[in-house]
Amino acid sequence: MDKMKVTYEAMLSLTAEMVLDDALRKYRTEQIYQEIDKALATGDRISFRLLTDELKSMN
């Protein structure tokens, strides 16, 4: 019974970590898109290039 509890807790922990990672990735992606929009609006090519590279590396 104890082994089953440990296994369950480990799986629960991994699931929580996956959910958190996914939420953080989505949040950062939204931030990057907003910053890309800003860079386009201001004509900041360097920031645009850096941000699009970061976005590509996340996938």
PDB file of N, CA and C in Angstrom:
ATOM      1  N   MET A   1       0.816  -1.190   0.000  1.00  0.00           N
ATOM      2  CA  MET A   1       0.000   0.000   0.000  1.00  0.00           C
ATOM      3  C   MET A   1       0.860   1.254   0.000  1.00  0.00           C
ATOM      4  N   ASP A   2       1.961   1.253   0.752  1.00  0.00           N
ATOM      5  CA  ASP A   2       2.826   2.424   0.819  1.00  0.00           C
ATOM      6  C   ASP A   2       3.495   2.703  -0.521  1.00  0.00           C
ATOM      7  N   LYS A   3       3.891   1.635  -1.218  1.00  0.00           N
ATOM      8  CA  LYS A   3       4.525   1.806  -2.520  1.00  0.00           C
ATOM      9  C   LYS A   3       3.555   2.456  -3.507  1.00  0.00           C
ATOM     10  N   MET A   4       2.302   2.077  -3.441  1.00  0.00           N
ATOM     11  CA  MET A   4       1.296   2.649  -4.310  1.00  0.00           C
ATOM     12  C   MET A   4       1.099   4.132  -4.009  1.00  0.00           C
ATOM     13  N   LYS A   5       1.132   4.486  -2.737  1.00  0.00           N
ATOM     14  CA  LYS A   5       0.973   5.879  -2.332  1.00  0.00           C
ATOM     15  C   LYS A   5       2.141   6.721  -2.840  1.00  0.00           C
ATOM     16  N   VAL A   6       3.354   6.189  -2.725  1.00  0.00           N
ATOM     17  CA  VAL A   6       4.544   6.900  -3.198  1.00  0.00           C
ATOM     18  C   VAL A   6       4.465   7.093  -4.714  1.00  0.00           C
ATOM     19  N   THR A   7       4.048   6.059  -5.415  1.00  0.00           N
ATOM     20  CA  THR A   7       3.910   6.140  -6.872  1.00  0.00           C
ATOM     21  C   THR A   7       2.872   7.182  -7.250  1.00  0.00           C
ATOM     22  N   TYR A   8       1.753   7.169  -6.562  1.00  0.00           N
ATOM     23  CA  TYR A   8       0.685   8.134  -6.827  1.00  0.00           C
ATOM     24  C   TYR A   8       1.180   9.551  -6.582  1.00  0.00           C
ATOM     25  N   GLU A   9       1.877   9.770  -5.477  1.00  0.00           N
ATOM     26  CA  GLU A   9       2.381  11.104  -5.155  1.00  0.00           C
ATOM     27  C   GLU A   9       3.417  11.570  -6.175  1.00  0.00           C
ATOM     28  N   ALA A  10       4.243  10.652  -6.652  1.00  0.00           N
ATOM     29  CA  ALA A  10       5.230  11.005  -7.666  1.00  0.00           C
ATOM     30  C   ALA A  10       4.543  11.395  -8.979  1.00  0.00           C
ATOM     31  N   MET A  11       3.537  10.642  -9.351  1.00  0.00           N
ATOM     32  CA  MET A  11       2.797  10.964 -10.576  1.00  0.00           C
ATOM     33  C   MET A  11       2.058  12.287 -10.442  1.00  0.00           C
ATOM     34  N   LEU A  12       1.494  12.531  -9.282  1.00  0.00           N
ATOM     35  CA  LEU A  12       0.796  13.789  -9.027  1.00  0.00           C
ATOM     36  C   LEU A  12       1.766  14.964  -9.111  1.00  0.00           C
ATOM     37  N   SER A  13       2.950  14.788  -8.562  1.00  0.00           N
ATOM     38  CA  SER A  13       3.972  15.827  -8.601  1.00  0.00           C
ATOM     39  C   SER A  13       4.413  16.116 -10.032  1.00  0.00           C
ATOM     40  N   LEU A  14       4.628  15.068 -10.812  1.00  0.00           N
ATOM     41  CA  LEU A  14       5.017  15.240 -12.211  1.00  0.00           C
ATOM     42  C   LEU A  14       3.923  15.937 -13.015  1.00  0.00           C
ATOM     43  N   THR A  15       2.684  15.582 -12.757  1.00  0.00           N
ATOM     44  CA  THR A  15       1.565  16.221 -13.445  1.00  0.00           C
ATOM     45  C   THR A  15       1.499  17.699 -13.102  1.00  0.00           C
ATOM     46  N   ALA A  16       1.668  18.031 -11.834  1.00  0.00           N
ATOM     47  CA  ALA A  16       1.657  19.431 -11.412  1.00  0.00           C
ATOM     48  C   ALA A  16       2.794  20.203 -12.078  1.00  0.00           C
ATOM     49  N   GLU A  17       3.951  19.587 -12.175  1.00  0.00           N
ATOM     50  CA  GLU A  17       5.094  20.236 -12.820  1.00  0.00           C
ATOM     51  C   GLU A  17       4.822  20.472 -14.305  1.00  0.00           C
ATOM     52  N   MET A  18       4.198  19.504 -14.960  1.00  0.00           N
ATOM     53  CA  MET A  18       3.870  19.657 -16.378  1.00  0.00           C
ATOM     54  C   MET A  18       2.854  20.778 -16.594  1.00  0.00           C
ATOM     55  N   VAL A  19       1.862  20.868 -15.727  1.00  0.00           N
ATOM     56  CA  VAL A  19       0.849  21.920 -15.836  1.00  0.00           C
ATOM     57  C   VAL A  19       1.497  23.284 -15.632  1.00  0.00           C
ATOM     58  N   LEU A  20       2.360  23.387 -14.647  1.00  0.00           N
ATOM     59  CA  LEU A  20       3.052  24.649 -14.383  1.00  0.00           C
ATOM     60  C   LEU A  20       3.950  25.039 -15.551  1.00  0.00           C
ATOM     61  N   ASP A  21       4.712  24.100 -16.076  1.00  0.00           N
ATOM     62  CA  ASP A  21       5.575  24.373 -17.229  1.00  0.00           C
ATOM     63  C   ASP A  21       4.772  24.867 -18.426  1.00  0.00           C
ATOM     64  N   ASP A  22       3.638  24.235 -18.669  1.00  0.00           N
ATOM     65  CA  ASP A  22       2.791  24.630 -19.784  1.00  0.00           C
ATOM     66  C   ASP A  22       2.243  26.041 -19.578  1.00  0.00           C
ATOM     67  N   ALA A  23       1.820  26.357 -18.373  1.00  0.00           N
ATOM     68  CA  ALA A  23       1.289  27.691 -18.078  1.00  0.00           C
ATOM     69  C   ALA A  23       2.372  28.755 -18.247  1.00  0.00           C
ATOM     70  N   LEU A  24       3.573  28.466 -17.791  1.00  0.00           N
ATOM     71  CA  LEU A  24       4.669  29.424 -17.932  1.00  0.00           C
ATOM     72  C   LEU A  24       5.047  29.622 -19.395  1.00  0.00           C
ATOM     73  N   ARG A  25       5.056  28.546 -20.170  1.00  0.00           N
ATOM     74  CA  ARG A  25       5.369  28.643 -21.599  1.00  0.00           C
ATOM     75  C   ARG A  25       4.321  29.487 -22.320  1.00  0.00           C
ATOM     76  N   LYS A  26       3.046  29.262 -22.005  1.00  0.00           N
ATOM     77  CA  LYS A  26       1.978  30.050 -22.636  1.00  0.00           C
ATOM     78  C   LYS A  26       2.079  31.516 -22.251  1.00  0.00           C
ATOM     79  N   TYR A  27       2.374  31.792 -20.988  1.00  0.00           N
ATOM     80  CA  TYR A  27       2.509  33.173 -20.526  1.00  0.00           C
ATOM     81  C   TYR A  27       3.659  33.868 -21.254  1.00  0.00           C
ATOM     82  N   ARG A  28       4.814  33.195 -21.343  1.00  0.00           N
ATOM     83  CA  ARG A  28       5.976  33.797 -22.019  1.00  0.00           C
ATOM     84  C   ARG A  28       5.684  33.991 -23.502  1.00  0.00           C
ATOM     85  N   THR A  29       4.982  33.058 -24.113  1.00  0.00           N
ATOM     86  CA  THR A  29       4.631  33.198 -25.526  1.00  0.00           C
ATOM     87  C   THR A  29       3.768  34.431 -25.748  1.00  0.00           C
ATOM     88  N   GLU A  30       2.794  34.648 -24.881  1.00  0.00           N
ATOM     89  CA  GLU A  30       1.943  35.835 -24.987  1.00  0.00           C
ATOM     90  C   GLU A  30       2.765  37.107 -24.825  1.00  0.00           C
ATOM     91  N   GLN A  31       3.699  37.097 -23.879  1.00  0.00           N
ATOM     92  CA  GLN A  31       4.571  38.259 -23.681  1.00  0.00           C
ATOM     93  C   GLN A  31       5.388  38.538 -24.936  1.00  0.00           C
ATOM     94  N   ILE A  32       5.945  37.494 -25.514  1.00  0.00           N
ATOM     95  CA  ILE A  32       6.770  37.660 -26.706  1.00  0.00           C
ATOM     96  C   ILE A  32       5.940  38.245 -27.844  1.00  0.00           C
ATOM     97  N   TYR A  33       4.730  37.754 -28.045  1.00  0.00           N
ATOM     98  CA  TYR A  33       3.881  38.290 -29.110  1.00  0.00           C
ATOM     99  C   TYR A  33       3.591  39.775 -28.884  1.00  0.00           C
ATOM    100  N   GLN A  34       3.346  40.167 -27.647  1.00  0.00           N
ATOM    101  CA  GLN A  34       3.103  41.582 -27.349  1.00  0.00           C
ATOM    102  C   GLN A  34       4.343  42.420 -27.637  1.00  0.00           C
ATOM    103  N   GLU A  35       5.511  41.895 -27.255  1.00  0.00           N
ATOM    104  CA  GLU A  35       6.754  42.614 -27.503  1.00  0.00           C
ATOM    105  C   GLU A  35       7.072  42.678 -28.998  1.00  0.00           C
ATOM    106  N   ILE A  36       6.733  41.629 -29.735  1.00  0.00           N
ATOM    107  CA  ILE A  36       6.917  41.643 -31.189  1.00  0.00           C
ATOM    108  C   ILE A  36       6.035  42.719 -31.811  1.00  0.00           C
ATOM    109  N   ASP A  37       4.791  42.804 -31.363  1.00  0.00           N
ATOM    110  CA  ASP A  37       3.882  43.843 -31.865  1.00  0.00           C
ATOM    111  C   ASP A  37       4.457  45.232 -31.617  1.00  0.00           C
ATOM    112  N   LYS A  38       5.017  45.425 -30.415  1.00  0.00           N
ATOM    113  CA  LYS A  38       5.632  46.711 -30.076  1.00  0.00           C
ATOM    114  C   LYS A  38       6.828  47.007 -30.976  1.00  0.00           C
ATOM    115  N   ALA A  39       7.652  46.004 -31.185  1.00  0.00           N
ATOM    116  CA  ALA A  39       8.836  46.175 -32.034  1.00  0.00           C
ATOM    117  C   ALA A  39       8.430  46.516 -33.471  1.00  0.00           C
ATOM    118  N   LEU A  40       7.378  45.887 -33.959  1.00  0.00           N
ATOM    119  CA  LEU A  40       6.889  46.196 -35.301  1.00  0.00           C
ATOM    120  C   LEU A  40       6.355  47.627 -35.367  1.00  0.00           C
ATOM    121  N   ALA A  41       5.639  48.024 -34.341  1.00  0.00           N
ATOM    122  CA  ALA A  41       5.048  49.364 -34.321  1.00  0.00           C
ATOM    123  C   ALA A  41       6.117  50.452 -34.280  1.00  0.00           C
ATOM    124  N   THR A  42       7.219  50.170 -33.599  1.00  0.00           N
ATOM    125  CA  THR A  42       8.272  51.182 -33.462  1.00  0.00           C
ATOM    126  C   THR A  42       9.380  51.015 -34.504  1.00  0.00           C
ATOM    127  N   GLY A  43       9.327  49.942 -35.288  1.00  0.00           N
ATOM    128  CA  GLY A  43      10.345  49.706 -36.295  1.00  0.00           C
ATOM    129  C   GLY A  43      11.662  49.209 -35.736  1.00  0.00           C
ATOM    130  N   ASP A  44      11.607  48.577 -34.566  1.00  0.00           N
ATOM    131  CA  ASP A  44      12.811  48.069 -33.906  1.00  0.00           C
ATOM    132  C   ASP A  44      13.159  46.689 -34.463  1.00  0.00           C
ATOM    133  N   ARG A  45      14.001  46.672 -35.479  1.00  0.00           N
ATOM    134  CA  ARG A  45      14.335  45.420 -36.164  1.00  0.00           C
ATOM    135  C   ARG A  45      15.134  44.468 -35.281  1.00  0.00           C
ATOM    136  N   ILE A  46      16.016  45.001 -34.476  1.00  0.00           N
ATOM    137  CA  ILE A  46      16.855  44.148 -33.621  1.00  0.00           C
ATOM    138  C   ILE A  46      15.997  43.391 -32.615  1.00  0.00           C
ATOM    139  N   SER A  47      15.121  44.104 -31.934  1.00  0.00           N
ATOM    140  CA  SER A  47      14.236  43.454 -30.962  1.00  0.00           C
ATOM    141  C   SER A  47      13.331  42.443 -31.653  1.00  0.00           C
ATOM    142  N   PHE A  48      12.822  42.829 -32.815  1.00  0.00           N
ATOM    143  CA  PHE A  48      11.960  41.918 -33.568  1.00  0.00           C
ATOM    144  C   PHE A  48      12.693  40.620 -33.869  1.00  0.00           C
ATOM    145  N   ARG A  49      13.914  40.732 -34.354  1.00  0.00           N
ATOM    146  CA  ARG A  49      14.703  39.540 -34.705  1.00  0.00           C
ATOM    147  C   ARG A  49      14.974  38.673 -33.471  1.00  0.00           C
ATOM    148  N   LEU A  50      15.378  39.310 -32.370  1.00  0.00           N
ATOM    149  CA  LEU A  50      15.666  38.560 -31.135  1.00  0.00           C
ATOM    150  C   LEU A  50      14.417  37.853 -30.610  1.00  0.00           C
ATOM    151  N   LEU A  51      13.311  38.552 -30.622  1.00  0.00           N
ATOM    152  CA  LEU A  51      12.066  37.980 -30.106  1.00  0.00           C
ATOM    153  C   LEU A  51      11.558  36.837 -30.977  1.00  0.00           C
ATOM    154  N   THR A  52      11.627  37.007 -32.282  1.00  0.00           N
ATOM    155  CA  THR A  52      11.181  35.920 -33.156  1.00  0.00           C
ATOM    156  C   THR A  52      12.088  34.712 -33.030  1.00  0.00           C
ATOM    157  N   ASP A  53      13.390  34.940 -32.838  1.00  0.00           N
ATOM    158  CA  ASP A  53      14.304  33.820 -32.611  1.00  0.00           C
ATOM    159  C   ASP A  53      13.966  33.091 -31.312  1.00  0.00           C
ATOM    160  N   GLU A  54      13.647  33.861 -30.262  1.00  0.00           N
ATOM    161  CA  GLU A  54      13.275  33.243 -28.989  1.00  0.00           C
ATOM    162  C   GLU A  54      11.991  32.431 -29.151  1.00  0.00           C
ATOM    163  N   LEU A  55      11.043  32.999 -29.879  1.00  0.00           N
ATOM    164  CA  LEU A  55       9.774  32.305 -30.093  1.00  0.00           C
ATOM    165  C   LEU A  55       9.996  30.999 -30.862  1.00  0.00           C
ATOM    166  N   LYS A  56      10.842  31.032 -31.879  1.00  0.00           N
ATOM    167  CA  LYS A  56      11.138  29.825 -32.651  1.00  0.00           C
ATOM    168  C   LYS A  56      11.803  28.761 -31.774  1.00  0.00           C
ATOM    169  N   SER A  57      12.672  29.184 -30.879  1.00  0.00           N
ATOM    170  CA  SER A  57      13.387  28.221 -30.035  1.00  0.00           C
ATOM    171  C   SER A  57      12.496  27.577 -28.981  1.00  0.00           C
ATOM    172  N   MET A  58      11.363  28.180 -28.701  1.00  0.00           N
ATOM    173  CA  MET A  58      10.447  27.626 -27.699  1.00  0.00           C
ATOM    174  C   MET A  58       9.661  26.443 -28.244  1.00  0.00           C
ATOM    175  N   ASN A  59       9.551  26.340 -29.550  1.00  0.00           N
ATOM    176  CA  ASN A  59       8.739  25.274 -30.161  1.00  0.00           C
ATOM    177  C   ASN A  59       9.507  24.060 -30.445  1.00  0.00           C
TER     178      ASN A  59
END
